[in-house]
Structure formats: structure tokens, C-alpha cells
Short mmCIF file of C-alpha atoms in Angstrom, two decimals:
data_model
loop_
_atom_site.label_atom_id
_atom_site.label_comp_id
_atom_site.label_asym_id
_atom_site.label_seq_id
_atom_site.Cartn_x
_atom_site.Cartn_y
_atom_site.Cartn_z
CA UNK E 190 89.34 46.36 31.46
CA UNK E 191 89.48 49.00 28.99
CA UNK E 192 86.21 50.37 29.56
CA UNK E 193 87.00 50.79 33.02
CA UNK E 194 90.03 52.88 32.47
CA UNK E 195 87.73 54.68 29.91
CA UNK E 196 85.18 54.98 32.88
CA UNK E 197 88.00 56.44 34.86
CA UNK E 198 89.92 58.72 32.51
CA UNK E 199 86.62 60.31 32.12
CA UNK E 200 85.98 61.06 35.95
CA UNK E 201 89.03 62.24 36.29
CA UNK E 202 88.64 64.64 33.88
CA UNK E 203 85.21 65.71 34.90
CA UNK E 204 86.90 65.94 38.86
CA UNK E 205 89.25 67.98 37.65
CA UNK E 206 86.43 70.46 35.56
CA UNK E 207 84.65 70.58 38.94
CA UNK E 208 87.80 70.93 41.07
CA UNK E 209 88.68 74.18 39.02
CA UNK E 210 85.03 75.65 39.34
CA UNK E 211 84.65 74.92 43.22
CA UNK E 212 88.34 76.55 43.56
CA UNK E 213 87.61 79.31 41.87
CA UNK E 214 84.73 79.86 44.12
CA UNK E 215 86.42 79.44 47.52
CA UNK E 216 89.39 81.71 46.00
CA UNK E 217 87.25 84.72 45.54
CA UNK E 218 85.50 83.97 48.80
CA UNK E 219 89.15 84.02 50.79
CA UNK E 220 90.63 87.15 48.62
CA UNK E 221 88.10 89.04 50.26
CA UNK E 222 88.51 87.72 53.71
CA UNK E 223 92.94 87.63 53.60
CA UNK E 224 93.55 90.02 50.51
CA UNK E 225 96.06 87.48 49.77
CA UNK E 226 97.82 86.72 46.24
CA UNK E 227 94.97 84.59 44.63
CA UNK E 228 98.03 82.28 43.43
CA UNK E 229 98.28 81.17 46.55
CA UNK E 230 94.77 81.19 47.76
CA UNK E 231 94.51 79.02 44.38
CA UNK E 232 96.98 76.49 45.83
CA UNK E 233 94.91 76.53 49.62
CA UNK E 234 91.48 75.73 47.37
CA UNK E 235 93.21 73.11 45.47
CA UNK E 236 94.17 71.68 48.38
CA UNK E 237 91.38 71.53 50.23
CA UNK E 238 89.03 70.09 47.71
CA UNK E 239 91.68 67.26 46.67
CA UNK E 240 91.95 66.39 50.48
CA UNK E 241 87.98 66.86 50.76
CA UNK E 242 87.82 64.08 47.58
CA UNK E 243 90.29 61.72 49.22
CA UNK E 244 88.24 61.59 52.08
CA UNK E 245 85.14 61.09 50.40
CA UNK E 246 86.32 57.97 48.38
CA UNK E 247 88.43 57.09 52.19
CA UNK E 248 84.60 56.64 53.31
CA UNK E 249 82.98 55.13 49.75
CA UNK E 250 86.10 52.12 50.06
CA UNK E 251 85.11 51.59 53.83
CA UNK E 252 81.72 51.04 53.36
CA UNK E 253 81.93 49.51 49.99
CA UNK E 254 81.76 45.58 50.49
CA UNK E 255 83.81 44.82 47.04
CA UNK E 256 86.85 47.21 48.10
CA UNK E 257 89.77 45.66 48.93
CA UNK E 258 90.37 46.57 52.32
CA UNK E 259 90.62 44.22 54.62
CA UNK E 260 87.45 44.23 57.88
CA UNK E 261 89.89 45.64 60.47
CA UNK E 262 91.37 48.76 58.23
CA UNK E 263 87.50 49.73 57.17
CA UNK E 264 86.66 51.63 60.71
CA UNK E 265 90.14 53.61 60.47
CA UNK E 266 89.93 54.33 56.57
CA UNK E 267 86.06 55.82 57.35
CA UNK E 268 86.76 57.74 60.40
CA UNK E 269 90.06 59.48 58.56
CA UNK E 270 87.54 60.03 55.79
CA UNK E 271 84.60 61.42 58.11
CA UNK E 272 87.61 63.70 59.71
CA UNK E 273 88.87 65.16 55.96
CA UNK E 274 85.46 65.91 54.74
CA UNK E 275 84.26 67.32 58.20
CA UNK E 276 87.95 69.96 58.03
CA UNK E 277 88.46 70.35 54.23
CA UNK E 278 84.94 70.54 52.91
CA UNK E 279 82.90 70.96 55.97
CA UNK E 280 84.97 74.08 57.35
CA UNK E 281 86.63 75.42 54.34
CA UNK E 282 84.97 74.95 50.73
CA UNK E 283 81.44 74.86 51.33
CA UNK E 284 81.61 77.59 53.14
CA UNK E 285 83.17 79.73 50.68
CA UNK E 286 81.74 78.78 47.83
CA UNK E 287 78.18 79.30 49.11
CA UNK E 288 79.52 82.85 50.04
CA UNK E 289 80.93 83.50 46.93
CA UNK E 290 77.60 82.66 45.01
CA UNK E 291 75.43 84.83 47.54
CA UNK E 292 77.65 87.96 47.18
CA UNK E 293 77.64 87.51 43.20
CA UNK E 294 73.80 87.95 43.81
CA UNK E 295 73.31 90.39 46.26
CA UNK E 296 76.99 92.47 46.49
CA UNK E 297 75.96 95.16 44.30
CA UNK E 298 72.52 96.08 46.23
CA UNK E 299 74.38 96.27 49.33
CA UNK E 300 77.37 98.24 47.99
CA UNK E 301 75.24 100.73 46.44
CA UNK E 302 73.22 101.66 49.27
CA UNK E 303 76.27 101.81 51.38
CA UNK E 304 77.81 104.43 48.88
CA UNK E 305 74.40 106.12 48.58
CA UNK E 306 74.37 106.81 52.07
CA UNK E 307 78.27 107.77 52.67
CA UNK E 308 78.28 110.18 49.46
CA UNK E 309 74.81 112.06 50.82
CA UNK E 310 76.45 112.42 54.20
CA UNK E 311 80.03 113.57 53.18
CA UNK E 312 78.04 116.01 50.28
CA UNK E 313 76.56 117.57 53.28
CA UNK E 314 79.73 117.81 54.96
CA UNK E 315 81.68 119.50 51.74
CA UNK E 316 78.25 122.27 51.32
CA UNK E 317 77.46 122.66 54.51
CA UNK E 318 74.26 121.94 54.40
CA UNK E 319 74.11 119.44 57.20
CA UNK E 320 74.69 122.23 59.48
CA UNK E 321 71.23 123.87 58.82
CA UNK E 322 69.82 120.53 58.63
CA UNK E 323 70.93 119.68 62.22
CA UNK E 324 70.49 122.80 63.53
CA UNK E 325 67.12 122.91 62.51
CA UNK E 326 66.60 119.51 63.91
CA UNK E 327 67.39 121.24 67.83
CA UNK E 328 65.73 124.37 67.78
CA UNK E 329 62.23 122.33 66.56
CA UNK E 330 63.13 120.27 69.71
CA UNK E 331 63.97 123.09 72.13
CA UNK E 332 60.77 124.91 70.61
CA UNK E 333 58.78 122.20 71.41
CA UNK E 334 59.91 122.27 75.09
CA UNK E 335 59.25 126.23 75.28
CA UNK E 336 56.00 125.58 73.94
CA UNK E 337 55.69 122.78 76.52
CA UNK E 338 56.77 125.10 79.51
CA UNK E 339 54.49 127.90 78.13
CA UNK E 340 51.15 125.70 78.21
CA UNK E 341 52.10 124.35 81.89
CA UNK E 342 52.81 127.31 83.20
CA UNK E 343 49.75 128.85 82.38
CA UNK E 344 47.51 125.96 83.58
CA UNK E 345 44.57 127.39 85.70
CA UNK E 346 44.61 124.83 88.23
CA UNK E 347 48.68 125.17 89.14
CA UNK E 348 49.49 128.31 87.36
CA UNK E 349 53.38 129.29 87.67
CA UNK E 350 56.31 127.27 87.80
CA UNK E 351 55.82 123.98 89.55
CA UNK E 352 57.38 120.32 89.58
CA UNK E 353 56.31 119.68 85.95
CA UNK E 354 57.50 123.06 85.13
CA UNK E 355 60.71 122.12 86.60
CA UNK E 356 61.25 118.76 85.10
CA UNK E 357 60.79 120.76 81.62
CA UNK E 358 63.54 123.54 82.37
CA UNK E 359 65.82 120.42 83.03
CA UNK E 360 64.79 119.12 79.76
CA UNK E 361 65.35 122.43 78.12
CA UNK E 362 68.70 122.83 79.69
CA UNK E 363 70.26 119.40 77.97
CA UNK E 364 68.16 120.28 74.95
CA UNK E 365 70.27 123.12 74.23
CA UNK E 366 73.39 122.31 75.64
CA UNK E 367 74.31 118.05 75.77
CA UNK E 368 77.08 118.45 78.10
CA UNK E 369 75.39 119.97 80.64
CA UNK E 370 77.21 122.67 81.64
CA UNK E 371 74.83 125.48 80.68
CA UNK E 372 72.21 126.19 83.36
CA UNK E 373 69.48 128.76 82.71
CA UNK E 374 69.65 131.98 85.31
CA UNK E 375 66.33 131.60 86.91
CA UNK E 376 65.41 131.34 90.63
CA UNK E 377 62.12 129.62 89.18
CA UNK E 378 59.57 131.03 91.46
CA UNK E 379 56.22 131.63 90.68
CA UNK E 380 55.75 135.40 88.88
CA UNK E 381 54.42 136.61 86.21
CA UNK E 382 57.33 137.44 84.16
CA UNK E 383 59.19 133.17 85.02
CA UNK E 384 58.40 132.04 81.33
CA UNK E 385 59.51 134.95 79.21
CA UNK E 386 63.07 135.51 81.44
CA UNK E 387 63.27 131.33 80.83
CA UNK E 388 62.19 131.86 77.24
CA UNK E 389 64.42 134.88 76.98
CA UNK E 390 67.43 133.19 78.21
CA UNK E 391 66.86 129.90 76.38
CA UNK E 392 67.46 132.19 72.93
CA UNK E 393 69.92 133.80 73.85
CA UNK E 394 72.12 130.56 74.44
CA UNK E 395 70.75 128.61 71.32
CA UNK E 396 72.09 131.50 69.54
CA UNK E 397 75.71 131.26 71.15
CA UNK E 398 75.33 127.48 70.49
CA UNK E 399 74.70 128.45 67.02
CA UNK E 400 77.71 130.32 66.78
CA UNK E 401 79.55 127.54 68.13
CA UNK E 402 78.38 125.02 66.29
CA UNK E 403 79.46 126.88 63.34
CA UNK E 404 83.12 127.04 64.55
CA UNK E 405 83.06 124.17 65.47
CA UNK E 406 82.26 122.79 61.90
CA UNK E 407 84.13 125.16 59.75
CA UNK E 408 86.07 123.06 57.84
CA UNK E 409 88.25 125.72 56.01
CA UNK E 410 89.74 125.79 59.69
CA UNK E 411 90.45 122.06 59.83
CA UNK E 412 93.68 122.08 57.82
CA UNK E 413 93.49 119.05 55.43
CA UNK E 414 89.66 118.04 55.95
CA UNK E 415 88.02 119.82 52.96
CA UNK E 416 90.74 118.17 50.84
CA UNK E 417 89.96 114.50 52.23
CA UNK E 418 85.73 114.78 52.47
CA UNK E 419 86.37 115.90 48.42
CA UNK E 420 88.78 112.99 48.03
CA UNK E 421 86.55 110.66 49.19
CA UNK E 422 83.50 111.80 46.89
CA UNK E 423 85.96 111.28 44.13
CA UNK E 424 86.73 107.67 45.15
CA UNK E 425 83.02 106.82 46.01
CA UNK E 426 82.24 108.48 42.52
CA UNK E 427 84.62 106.31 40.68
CA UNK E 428 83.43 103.14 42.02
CA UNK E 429 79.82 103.69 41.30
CA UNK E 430 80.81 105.04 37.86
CA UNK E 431 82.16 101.34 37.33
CA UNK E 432 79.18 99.73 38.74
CA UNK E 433 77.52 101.48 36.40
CA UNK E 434 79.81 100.38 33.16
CA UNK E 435 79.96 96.70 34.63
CA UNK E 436 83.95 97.39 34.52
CA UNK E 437 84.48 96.46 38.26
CA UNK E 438 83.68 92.94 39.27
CA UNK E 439 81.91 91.82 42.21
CA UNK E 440 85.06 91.34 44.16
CA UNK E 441 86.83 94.43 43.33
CA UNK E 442 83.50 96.34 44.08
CA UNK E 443 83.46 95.31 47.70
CA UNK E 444 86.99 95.27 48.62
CA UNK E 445 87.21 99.15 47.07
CA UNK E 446 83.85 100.25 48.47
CA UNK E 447 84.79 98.82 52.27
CA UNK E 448 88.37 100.73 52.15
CA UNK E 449 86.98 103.95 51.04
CA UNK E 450 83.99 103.63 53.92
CA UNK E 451 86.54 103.32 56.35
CA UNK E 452 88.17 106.51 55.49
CA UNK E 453 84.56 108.17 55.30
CA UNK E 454 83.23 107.02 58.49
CA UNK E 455 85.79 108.72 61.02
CA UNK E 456 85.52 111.99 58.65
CA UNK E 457 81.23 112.18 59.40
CA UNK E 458 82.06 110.84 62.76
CA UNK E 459 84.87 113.75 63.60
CA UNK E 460 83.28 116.72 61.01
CA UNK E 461 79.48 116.86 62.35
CA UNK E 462 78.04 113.59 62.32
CA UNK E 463 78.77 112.19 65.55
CA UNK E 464 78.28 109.09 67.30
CA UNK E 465 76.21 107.90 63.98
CA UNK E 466 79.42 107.33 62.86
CA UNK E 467 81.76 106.52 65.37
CA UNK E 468 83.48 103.41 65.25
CA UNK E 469 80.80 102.21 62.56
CA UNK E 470 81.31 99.19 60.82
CA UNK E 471 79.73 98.82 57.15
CA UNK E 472 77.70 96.43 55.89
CA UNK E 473 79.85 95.91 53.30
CA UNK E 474 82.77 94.88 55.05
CA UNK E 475 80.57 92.43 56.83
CA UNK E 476 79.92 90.84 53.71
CA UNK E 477 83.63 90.15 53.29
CA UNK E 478 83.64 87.68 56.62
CA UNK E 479 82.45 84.33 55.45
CA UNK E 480 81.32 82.97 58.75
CA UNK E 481 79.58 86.47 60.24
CA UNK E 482 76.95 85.82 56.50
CA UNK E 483 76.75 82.20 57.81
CA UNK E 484 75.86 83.26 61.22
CA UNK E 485 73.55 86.00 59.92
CA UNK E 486 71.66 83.48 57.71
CA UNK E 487 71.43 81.31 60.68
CA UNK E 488 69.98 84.02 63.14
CA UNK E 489 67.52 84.86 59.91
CA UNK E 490 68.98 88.14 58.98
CA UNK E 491 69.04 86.67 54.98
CA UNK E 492 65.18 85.85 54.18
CA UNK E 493 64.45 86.48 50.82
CA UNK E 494 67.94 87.02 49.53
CA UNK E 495 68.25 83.44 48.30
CA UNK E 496 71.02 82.02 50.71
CA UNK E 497 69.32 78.77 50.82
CA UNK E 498 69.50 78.09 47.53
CA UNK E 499 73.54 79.10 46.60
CA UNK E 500 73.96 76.63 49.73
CA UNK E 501 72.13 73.72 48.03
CA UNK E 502 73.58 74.53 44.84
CA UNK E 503 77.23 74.64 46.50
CA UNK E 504 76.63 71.10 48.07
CA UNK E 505 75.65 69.90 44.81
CA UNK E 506 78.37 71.66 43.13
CA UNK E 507 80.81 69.36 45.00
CA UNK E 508 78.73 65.90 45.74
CA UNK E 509 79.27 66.06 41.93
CA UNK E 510 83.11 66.31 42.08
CA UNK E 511 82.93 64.09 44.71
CA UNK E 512 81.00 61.62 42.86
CA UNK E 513 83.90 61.83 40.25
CA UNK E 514 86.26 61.26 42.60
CA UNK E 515 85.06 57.81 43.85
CA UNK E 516 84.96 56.44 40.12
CA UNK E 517 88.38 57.79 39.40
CA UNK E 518 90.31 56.93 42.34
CA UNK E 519 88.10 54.41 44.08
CA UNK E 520 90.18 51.06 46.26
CA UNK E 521 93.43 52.85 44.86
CA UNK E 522 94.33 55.31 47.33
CA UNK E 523 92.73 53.65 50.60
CA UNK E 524 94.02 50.80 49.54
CA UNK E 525 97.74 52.07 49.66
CA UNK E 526 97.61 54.04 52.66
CA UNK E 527 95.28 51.70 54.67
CA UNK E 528 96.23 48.07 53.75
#
């Protein structure tokens, strides 16, 4: 008798060691997902994984031949257990606490190439130095086109301006102006002068584009803009700075780097980066929703980043506490609910 109470004072207290741990790992999993007070998220996790171990020893007493619950309470006892597990374990802790494990291995890779990315972008903004960049980017394109026109238009076999010649000037038309509403002044018949009046006129408007474009991105005319791109640098600066140090934890590193990309993204999306931007979501953030890394894992989006293996390790992680569970509190609680 005495060495069973032994037995079970010392499950208890080795369900309790791996209560805490498998808590602690489905509290940092749901502080990211609510941004609740972790004292309460703590209370949630505790709850979940006691529920989760009363079910597990509801189905160990039902099947368990030397329990003493009577043959017509066993069916009940093991469904209500199936159920508990299936909500509180099933739905809730392993979930999390395979999330929380595969973010404490792979967070950092995916926050840093998130801030990589937003810092280059709003650094271009703050210099100006996208500007050229883009701009270069269209007058290559519209270039090409001219060069295009020039070559068909001066085919021997259908010299002049033609259907091909035609579908090109369209081209050229959006190339330099998106919305369409520029036209190039040309009656498009065949002469010899058609390309250099198109070419001459295509210029012209890329230059007033220019101009434009300039304007248009001139952020010492956008009241408070420079002051929030520079803002933002700071912010994205600090947070790498503490990656750096190891002074931020994993947690604190993805909740800080997803609020700062949502202030960055609308600034490239409404200062010169466009749709790239618009109404982006980051990867970062979409670490912080447990069941969207489930689903990506699932659809194979995760090879190679070791999913598998924080899920087997989070099964074991509670089968263990579990395991405890039915020493400690084994033909007790079924017993007293049941019989």
C-alpha cells in the first residue's frame, strides 16, 4: 500500500513537471495568436491539459479490466474520454505546442528576411533611389518596343506601318502611360517619316511621365511621410539590433516585426511601390496563426524545415504527461463521476 502511494506521489509530481512544460508551450503559441495577458492564457493551458489528462485516464479505466467501473458505465466513461482528448488535446495543445517548437526553430530566418526586404524597400523610398531604379525599369521596356517598331517597319517584304506595326504602337501606348489615356498623334499610314514622328512623340511623353512621376513621389510634399518611412527604419533597425544581441526572444521578435510591417507595407504601397504592396500580408504574421502553419505543412509548404519532427516530439511531450496521469489518478476520478 505504501509503495503505491509512493508510485503515485511520484506521477503526480512528474504530471505536474510535464503539465508546466506543455503549458508553457501552448501559452507562447496563443500570446501570439490573442496578444492576451499570458496569466490568463496560463490558466486556458492549464486547463486544457488537466481536462486532456482526465480524459486520457476516463479511457485507460474503461478499457482497463481491473478498474472498478462497473460493464454498463465503461462505454460512457470512454466515449467522454475519446470527446476530452479529441477538444482539449486534439484541438488545442498539440497544436500549439508543435507551433511553438517550429517557430523557436525557424522564427528568426523568416523574420530576418522579412525585415531585409521592408528596410531595402523603405531605404529606397527615404533616398530616392527607387525612382531611378523604376524609371529605368520603363524606358528599357518602352525602348525595347521602339526598337521593335523600328525593325518591323523596315521589313522588306511589308515595309511601313502594318497590323504588326499597329499591335506594337498599342503596346507602346500602355508602355508609357498604364492608364491609358495617352494616345500617340499619328494617322499611322505608310511614309517614310511614320517611325521617327512615333519615335519622336513616344519621348516626348516619357519625358512628361518623368516629370510626373517625380511629383508624384516627392515626398517632401507629402506632409508627414518622410517622418514615418524614417520612423519605420528606426523600428526595423532596433529589432534586428536585438536579434543580433539575442536580447529579444522569439516571441517578442515576431509580434514586433509583424506590427512594424504593417505600418511599412501601406507606406511602399502608397509612396512608389504599388500593388507589390497593397494589401500585403507578411510572412511573419502568418507565422503567428497556428492553424494557417498546420495547413501549410499539410499542403507541403514546410519540407525541410523540420515540422515533422516538433510534431512527434509534441505528441511525445504529452503521451508522457499523460502516462503520468493514469498512474496518479487512475479508477479515482472515473470512478466518482461514472459509478
Amino acid at each position: 500500500m505504501g509503495n503505491n502511494n509512493f508510485l503515485k506521489l511520484g506521477a503526480v509530481v512528474l504530471w505536474l513537471a510535464v503539465s508546466i512544460g506543455s503549458c508553457y508551450l501552448t501559452v507562447e503559441s496563443f500570446y501570439l495568436l490573442l496578444d492576451w495577458s499570458r496569466w490568463i492564457l496560463w490558466i486556458f493551458a492549464l486547463a486544457f491539459f488537466v481536462l486532456s489528462s482526465v480524459g486520457m485516464t476516463f479511457i485507460y479505466d474503461s478499457l482497463n479490466s481491473n478498474s472498478d467501473l462497473s460493464n454498463d458505465k465503461r462505454t460512457p466513461c470512454f466515449v467522454t474520454g475519446i470527446l476530452m482528448v479529441l477538444a482539449f488535446w486534439g484541438i488545442f495543445s498539440l497544436p500549439t505546442n508543435t507551433h511553438t517548437l517550429y517557430l523557436q526553430q525557424n522564427a528568426k530566418e523568416v523574420v530576418e528576411k522579412d525585415l531585409t526586404e521592408a528596410e531595402r524597400n523603405l531605404q529606397q523610398l527615404a533616398d530616392g533611389s527607387f525612382i531611378n531604379e523604376q524609371w529605368a525599369e520603363k524606358a528599357v521596356k518602352v525602348g525595347g518596343l521602339l526598337n521593335a517598331l523600328e525593325q518591323e517597319y523596315k521589313r522588306p517584304d511589308r515595309p511601313g506601318i502594318g497590323k504588326r506595326c499597329k499591335a506594337i504602337i498599342d503596346k507602346i501606348e500602355i508602355a508609357v502611360d498604364p492608364t491609358g489615356k495617352w494616345k500617340l498623334e499619328t494617322d499611322r499610314n505608310i511614309s517614310a517619316n511614320s517611325y521617327k514622328v512615333i519615335e519622336a512623340l513616344t519621348l516626348e511623353q516619357m519625358e512628361n511621365e518623368y516629370q510626373k512621376f517625380l511629383a508624384a513621389h516627392d515626398l517632401s510634399k507629402k506632409g508627414t511621410a518622410k517622418r514615418d518611412i524614417n520612423n519605420c527604419l528606426k523600428r526595423i533597425g532596433t529589432i534586428k539590433k536585438g536579434i543580433d544581441k539575442n536580447t529579444i526572444n522569439y516571441s517578442e521578435m515576431v509580434n514586433e516585426t509583424s506590427d512594424v510591417l504593417e505600418i511599412a507595407y501601406p507606406l511602399l504601397s502608397e509612396y512608389g511601390k504599388g500593388h507589390e504592396f497593397n494589401n500585403k500580408v507578411s510572412k511573419t504574421s502568418q507565422l503567428k496563426k497556428v492553424y494557417e502553419v498546420f495547413i501549410s505543412w499539410f499542403n507541403g509548404d514546410l519540407k525541410g524545415q523540420g515540422f515533422a519532427i516538433w510534431f512527434v516530439i509534441s505528441i511525445l511531450i504529452d503521451l508522457a504527461g499523460f502516462l503520468f496521469a493514469t498512474i496518479a489518478f487512475r479508477n479515482t476520478i472515473s470512478k466518482k463521476i461514472f459509478n
